[in-house]
mmCIF file of N, CA and C in Angstrom:
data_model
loop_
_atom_site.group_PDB
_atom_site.id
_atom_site.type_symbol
_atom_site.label_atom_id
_atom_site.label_comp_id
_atom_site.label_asym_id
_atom_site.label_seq_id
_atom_site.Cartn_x
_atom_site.Cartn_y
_atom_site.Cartn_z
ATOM 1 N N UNK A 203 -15.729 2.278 -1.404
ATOM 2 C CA UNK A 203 -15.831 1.493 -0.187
ATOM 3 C C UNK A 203 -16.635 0.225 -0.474
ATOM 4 N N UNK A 204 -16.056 -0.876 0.044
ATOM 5 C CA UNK A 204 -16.804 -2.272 -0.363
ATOM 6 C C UNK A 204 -18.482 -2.077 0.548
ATOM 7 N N UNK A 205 -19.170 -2.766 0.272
ATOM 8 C CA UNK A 205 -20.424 -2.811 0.609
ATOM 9 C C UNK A 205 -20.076 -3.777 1.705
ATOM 10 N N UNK A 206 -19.373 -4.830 2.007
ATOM 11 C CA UNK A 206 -19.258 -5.812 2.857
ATOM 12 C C UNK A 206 -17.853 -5.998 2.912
ATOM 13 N N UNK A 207 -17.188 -6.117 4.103
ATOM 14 C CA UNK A 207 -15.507 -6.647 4.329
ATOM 15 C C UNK A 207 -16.212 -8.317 4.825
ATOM 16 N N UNK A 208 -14.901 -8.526 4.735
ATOM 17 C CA UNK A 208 -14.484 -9.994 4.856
ATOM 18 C C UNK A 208 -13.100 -10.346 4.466
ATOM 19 N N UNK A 209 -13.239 -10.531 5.334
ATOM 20 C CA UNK A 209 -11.893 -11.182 5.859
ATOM 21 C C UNK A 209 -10.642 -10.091 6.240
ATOM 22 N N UNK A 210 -9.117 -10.375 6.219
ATOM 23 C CA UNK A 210 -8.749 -9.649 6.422
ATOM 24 C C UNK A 210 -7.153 -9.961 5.561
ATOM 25 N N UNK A 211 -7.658 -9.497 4.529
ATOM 26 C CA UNK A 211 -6.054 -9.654 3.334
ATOM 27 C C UNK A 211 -5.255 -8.923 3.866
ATOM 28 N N UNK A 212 -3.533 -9.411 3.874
ATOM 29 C CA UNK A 212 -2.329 -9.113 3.593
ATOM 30 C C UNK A 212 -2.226 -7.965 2.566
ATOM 31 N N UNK A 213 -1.529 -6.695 2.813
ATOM 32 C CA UNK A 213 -1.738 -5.770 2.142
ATOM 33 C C UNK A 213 -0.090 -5.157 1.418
ATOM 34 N N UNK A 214 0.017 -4.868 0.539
ATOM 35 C CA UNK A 214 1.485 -4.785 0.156
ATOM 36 C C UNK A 214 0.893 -3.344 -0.466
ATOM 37 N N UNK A 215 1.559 -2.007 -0.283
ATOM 38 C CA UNK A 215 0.960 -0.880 -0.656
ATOM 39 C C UNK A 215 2.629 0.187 -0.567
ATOM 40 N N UNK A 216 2.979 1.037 -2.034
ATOM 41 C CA UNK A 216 4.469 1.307 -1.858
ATOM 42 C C UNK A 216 3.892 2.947 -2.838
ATOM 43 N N UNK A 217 4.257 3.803 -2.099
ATOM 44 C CA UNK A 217 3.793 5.354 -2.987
ATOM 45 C C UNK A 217 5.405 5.921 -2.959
ATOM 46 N N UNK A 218 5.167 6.975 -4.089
ATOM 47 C CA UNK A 218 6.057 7.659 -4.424
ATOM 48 C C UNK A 218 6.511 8.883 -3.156
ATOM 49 N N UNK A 219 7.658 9.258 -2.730
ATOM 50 C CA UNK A 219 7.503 10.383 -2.084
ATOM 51 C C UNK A 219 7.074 11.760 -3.037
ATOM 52 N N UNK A 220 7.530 11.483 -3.645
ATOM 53 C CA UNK A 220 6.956 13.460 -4.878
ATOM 54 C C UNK A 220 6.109 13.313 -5.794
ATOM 55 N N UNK A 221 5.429 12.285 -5.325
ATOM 56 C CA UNK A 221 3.887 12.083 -6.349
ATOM 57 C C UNK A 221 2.810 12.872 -6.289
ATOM 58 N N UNK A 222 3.106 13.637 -7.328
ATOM 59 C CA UNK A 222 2.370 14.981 -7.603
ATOM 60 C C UNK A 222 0.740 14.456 -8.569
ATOM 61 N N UNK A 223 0.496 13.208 -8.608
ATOM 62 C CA UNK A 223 -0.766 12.871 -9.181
ATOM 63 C C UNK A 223 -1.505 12.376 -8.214
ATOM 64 N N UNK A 224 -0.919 11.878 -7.362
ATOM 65 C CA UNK A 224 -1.992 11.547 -5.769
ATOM 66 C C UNK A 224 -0.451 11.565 -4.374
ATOM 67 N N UNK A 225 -0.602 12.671 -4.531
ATOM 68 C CA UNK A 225 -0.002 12.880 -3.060
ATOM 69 C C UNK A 225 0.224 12.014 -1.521
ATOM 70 N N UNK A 226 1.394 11.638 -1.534
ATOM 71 C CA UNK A 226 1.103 10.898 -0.181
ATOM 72 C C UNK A 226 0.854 11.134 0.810
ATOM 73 N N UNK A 227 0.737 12.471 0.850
ATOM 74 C CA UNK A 227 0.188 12.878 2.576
ATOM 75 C C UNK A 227 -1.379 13.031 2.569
ATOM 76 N N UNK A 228 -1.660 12.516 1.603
ATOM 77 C CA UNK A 228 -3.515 12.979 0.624
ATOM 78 C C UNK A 228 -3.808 11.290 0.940
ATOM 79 N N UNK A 229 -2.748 10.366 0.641
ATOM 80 C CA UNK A 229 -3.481 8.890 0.360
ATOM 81 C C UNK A 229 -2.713 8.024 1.023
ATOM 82 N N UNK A 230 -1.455 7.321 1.112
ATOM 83 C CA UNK A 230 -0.432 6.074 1.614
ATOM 84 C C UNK A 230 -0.816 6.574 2.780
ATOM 85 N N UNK A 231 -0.439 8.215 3.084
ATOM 86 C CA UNK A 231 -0.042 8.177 4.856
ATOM 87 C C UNK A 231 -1.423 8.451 5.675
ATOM 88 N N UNK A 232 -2.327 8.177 4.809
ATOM 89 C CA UNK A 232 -3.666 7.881 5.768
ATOM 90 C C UNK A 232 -4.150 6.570 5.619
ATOM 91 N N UNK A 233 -4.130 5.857 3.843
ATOM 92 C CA UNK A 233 -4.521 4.835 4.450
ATOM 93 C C UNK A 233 -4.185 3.763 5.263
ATOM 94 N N UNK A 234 -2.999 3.937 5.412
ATOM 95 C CA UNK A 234 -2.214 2.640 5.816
ATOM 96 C C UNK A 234 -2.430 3.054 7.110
ATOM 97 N N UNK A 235 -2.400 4.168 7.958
ATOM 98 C CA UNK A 235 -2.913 4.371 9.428
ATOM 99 C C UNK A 235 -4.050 3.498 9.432
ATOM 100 N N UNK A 236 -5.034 3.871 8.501
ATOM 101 C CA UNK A 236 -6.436 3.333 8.980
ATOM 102 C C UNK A 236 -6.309 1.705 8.837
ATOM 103 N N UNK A 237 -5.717 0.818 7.925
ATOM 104 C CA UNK A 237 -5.938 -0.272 7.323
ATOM 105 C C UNK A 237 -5.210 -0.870 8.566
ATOM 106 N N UNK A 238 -4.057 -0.630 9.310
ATOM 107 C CA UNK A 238 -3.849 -1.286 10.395
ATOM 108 C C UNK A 238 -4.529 -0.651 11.617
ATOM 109 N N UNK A 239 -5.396 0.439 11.508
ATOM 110 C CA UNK A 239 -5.851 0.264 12.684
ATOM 111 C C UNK A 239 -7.483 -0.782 12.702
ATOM 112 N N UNK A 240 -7.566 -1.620 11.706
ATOM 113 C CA UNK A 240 -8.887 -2.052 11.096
ATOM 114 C C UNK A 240 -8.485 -3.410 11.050
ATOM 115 N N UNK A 241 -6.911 -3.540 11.685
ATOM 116 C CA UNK A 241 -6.173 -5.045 12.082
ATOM 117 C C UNK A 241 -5.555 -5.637 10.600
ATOM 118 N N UNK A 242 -5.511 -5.248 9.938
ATOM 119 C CA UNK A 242 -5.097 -5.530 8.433
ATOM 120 C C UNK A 242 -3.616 -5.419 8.509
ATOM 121 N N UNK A 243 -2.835 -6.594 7.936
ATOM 122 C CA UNK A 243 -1.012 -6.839 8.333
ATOM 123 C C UNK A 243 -0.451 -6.000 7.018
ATOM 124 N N UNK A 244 -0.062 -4.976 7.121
ATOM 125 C CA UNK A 244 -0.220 -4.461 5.988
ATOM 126 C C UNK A 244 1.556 -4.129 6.127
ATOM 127 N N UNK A 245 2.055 -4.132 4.654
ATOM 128 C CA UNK A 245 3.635 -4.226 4.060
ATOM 129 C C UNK A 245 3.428 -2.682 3.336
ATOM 130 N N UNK A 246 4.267 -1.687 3.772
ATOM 131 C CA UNK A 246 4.064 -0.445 3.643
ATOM 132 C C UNK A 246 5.534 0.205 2.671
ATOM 133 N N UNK A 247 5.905 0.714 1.640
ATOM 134 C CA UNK A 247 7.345 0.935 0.799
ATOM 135 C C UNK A 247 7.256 2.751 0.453
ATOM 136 N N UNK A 248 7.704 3.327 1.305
ATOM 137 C CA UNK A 248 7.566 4.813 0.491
ATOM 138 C C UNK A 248 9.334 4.679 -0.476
ATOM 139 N N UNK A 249 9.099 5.079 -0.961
ATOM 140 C CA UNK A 249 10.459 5.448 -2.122
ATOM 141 C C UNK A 249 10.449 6.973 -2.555
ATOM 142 N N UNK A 250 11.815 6.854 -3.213
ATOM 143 C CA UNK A 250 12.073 8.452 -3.400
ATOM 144 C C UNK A 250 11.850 8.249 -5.112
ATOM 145 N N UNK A 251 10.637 9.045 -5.034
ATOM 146 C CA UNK A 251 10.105 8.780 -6.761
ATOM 147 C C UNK A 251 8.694 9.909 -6.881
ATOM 148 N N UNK A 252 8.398 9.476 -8.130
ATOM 149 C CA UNK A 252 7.279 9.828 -8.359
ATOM 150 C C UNK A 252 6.227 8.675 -8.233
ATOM 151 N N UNK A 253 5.327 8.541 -9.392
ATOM 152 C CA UNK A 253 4.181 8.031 -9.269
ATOM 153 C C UNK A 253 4.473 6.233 -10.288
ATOM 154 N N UNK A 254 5.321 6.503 -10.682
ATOM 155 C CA UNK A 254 6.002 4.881 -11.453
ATOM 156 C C UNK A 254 6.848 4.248 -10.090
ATOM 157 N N UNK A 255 6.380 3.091 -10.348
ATOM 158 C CA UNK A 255 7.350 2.425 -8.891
ATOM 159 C C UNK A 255 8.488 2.005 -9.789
ATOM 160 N N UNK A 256 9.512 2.204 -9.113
ATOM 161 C CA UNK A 256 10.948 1.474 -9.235
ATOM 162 C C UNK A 256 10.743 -0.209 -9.408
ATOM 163 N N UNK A 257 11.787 -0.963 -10.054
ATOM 164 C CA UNK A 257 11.715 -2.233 -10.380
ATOM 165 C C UNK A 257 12.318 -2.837 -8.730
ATOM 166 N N UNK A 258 12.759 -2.161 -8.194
ATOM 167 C CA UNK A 258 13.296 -3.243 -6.647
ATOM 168 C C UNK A 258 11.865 -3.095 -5.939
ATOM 169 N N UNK A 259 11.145 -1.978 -5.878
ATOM 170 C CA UNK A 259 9.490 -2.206 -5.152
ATOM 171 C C UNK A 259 8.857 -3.171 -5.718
ATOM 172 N N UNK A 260 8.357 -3.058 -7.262
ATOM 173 C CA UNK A 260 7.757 -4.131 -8.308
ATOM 174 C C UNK A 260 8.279 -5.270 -7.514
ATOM 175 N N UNK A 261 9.617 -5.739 -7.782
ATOM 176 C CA UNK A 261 9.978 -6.852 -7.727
ATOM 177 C C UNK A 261 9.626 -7.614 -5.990
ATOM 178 N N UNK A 262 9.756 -6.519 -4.940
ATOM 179 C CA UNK A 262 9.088 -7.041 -4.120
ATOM 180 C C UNK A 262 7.802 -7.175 -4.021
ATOM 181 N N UNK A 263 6.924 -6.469 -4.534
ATOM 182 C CA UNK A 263 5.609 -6.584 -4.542
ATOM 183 C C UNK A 263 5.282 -7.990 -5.076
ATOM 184 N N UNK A 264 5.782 -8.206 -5.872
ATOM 185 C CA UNK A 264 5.626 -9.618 -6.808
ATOM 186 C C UNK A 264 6.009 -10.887 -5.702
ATOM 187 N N UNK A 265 6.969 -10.707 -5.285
ATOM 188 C CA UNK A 265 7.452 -11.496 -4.341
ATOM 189 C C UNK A 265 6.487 -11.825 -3.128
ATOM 190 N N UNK A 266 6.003 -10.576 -2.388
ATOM 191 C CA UNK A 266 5.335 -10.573 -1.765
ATOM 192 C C UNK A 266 3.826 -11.286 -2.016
ATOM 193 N N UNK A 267 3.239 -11.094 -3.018
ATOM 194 C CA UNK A 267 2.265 -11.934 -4.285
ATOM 195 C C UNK A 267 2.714 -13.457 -4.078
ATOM 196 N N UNK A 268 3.434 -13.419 -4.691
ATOM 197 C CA UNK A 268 3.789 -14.812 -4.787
ATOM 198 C C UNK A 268 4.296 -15.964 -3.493
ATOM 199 N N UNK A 269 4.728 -15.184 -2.353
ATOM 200 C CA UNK A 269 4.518 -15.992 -1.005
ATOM 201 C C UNK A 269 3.155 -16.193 -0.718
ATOM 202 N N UNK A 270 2.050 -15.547 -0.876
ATOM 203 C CA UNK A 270 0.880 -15.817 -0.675
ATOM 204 C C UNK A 270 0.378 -16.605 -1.206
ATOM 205 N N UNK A 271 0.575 -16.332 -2.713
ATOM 206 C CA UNK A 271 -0.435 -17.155 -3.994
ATOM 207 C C UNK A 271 -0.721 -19.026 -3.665
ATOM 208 N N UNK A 272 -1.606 -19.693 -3.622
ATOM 209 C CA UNK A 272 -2.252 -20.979 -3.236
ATOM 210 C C UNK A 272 -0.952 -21.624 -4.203
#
């Protein structure tokens, strides 16, 4: 947990559904409840996978990165 928030970043966050190394009903499907209830615009991707993201998530994630980037 940060010692101090600030501000409120754009969040791009994509879990595996059968991710047996951190479970999504353990981590995605709580934090992302909390991170928008904390007002955070958050971009949410479950996929049918394990714990390696697929190259069409990557590739949006990147995308998503890169609309932001200055």
């Amino acid at each position: 947990a940060p010692l101090r928030k600030q501000g409120k970043p754009q969040v791009f966050l994509a879990h595996g559904l059968n991710d047996t190394q951190m479970p999504i009903d353990r981590t995605a499907r709580r934090i992302v409840p909390q991170l928008k209830q904390e007002g955070y615009d958050v971009t949410y991707r479950e996929f049918d996978g394990t714990h390696s993201v697929p190259a069409v998530i990557a590739s949006e994630a990147v995308a998503f990165m890169m609309a932001r980037s200055i």
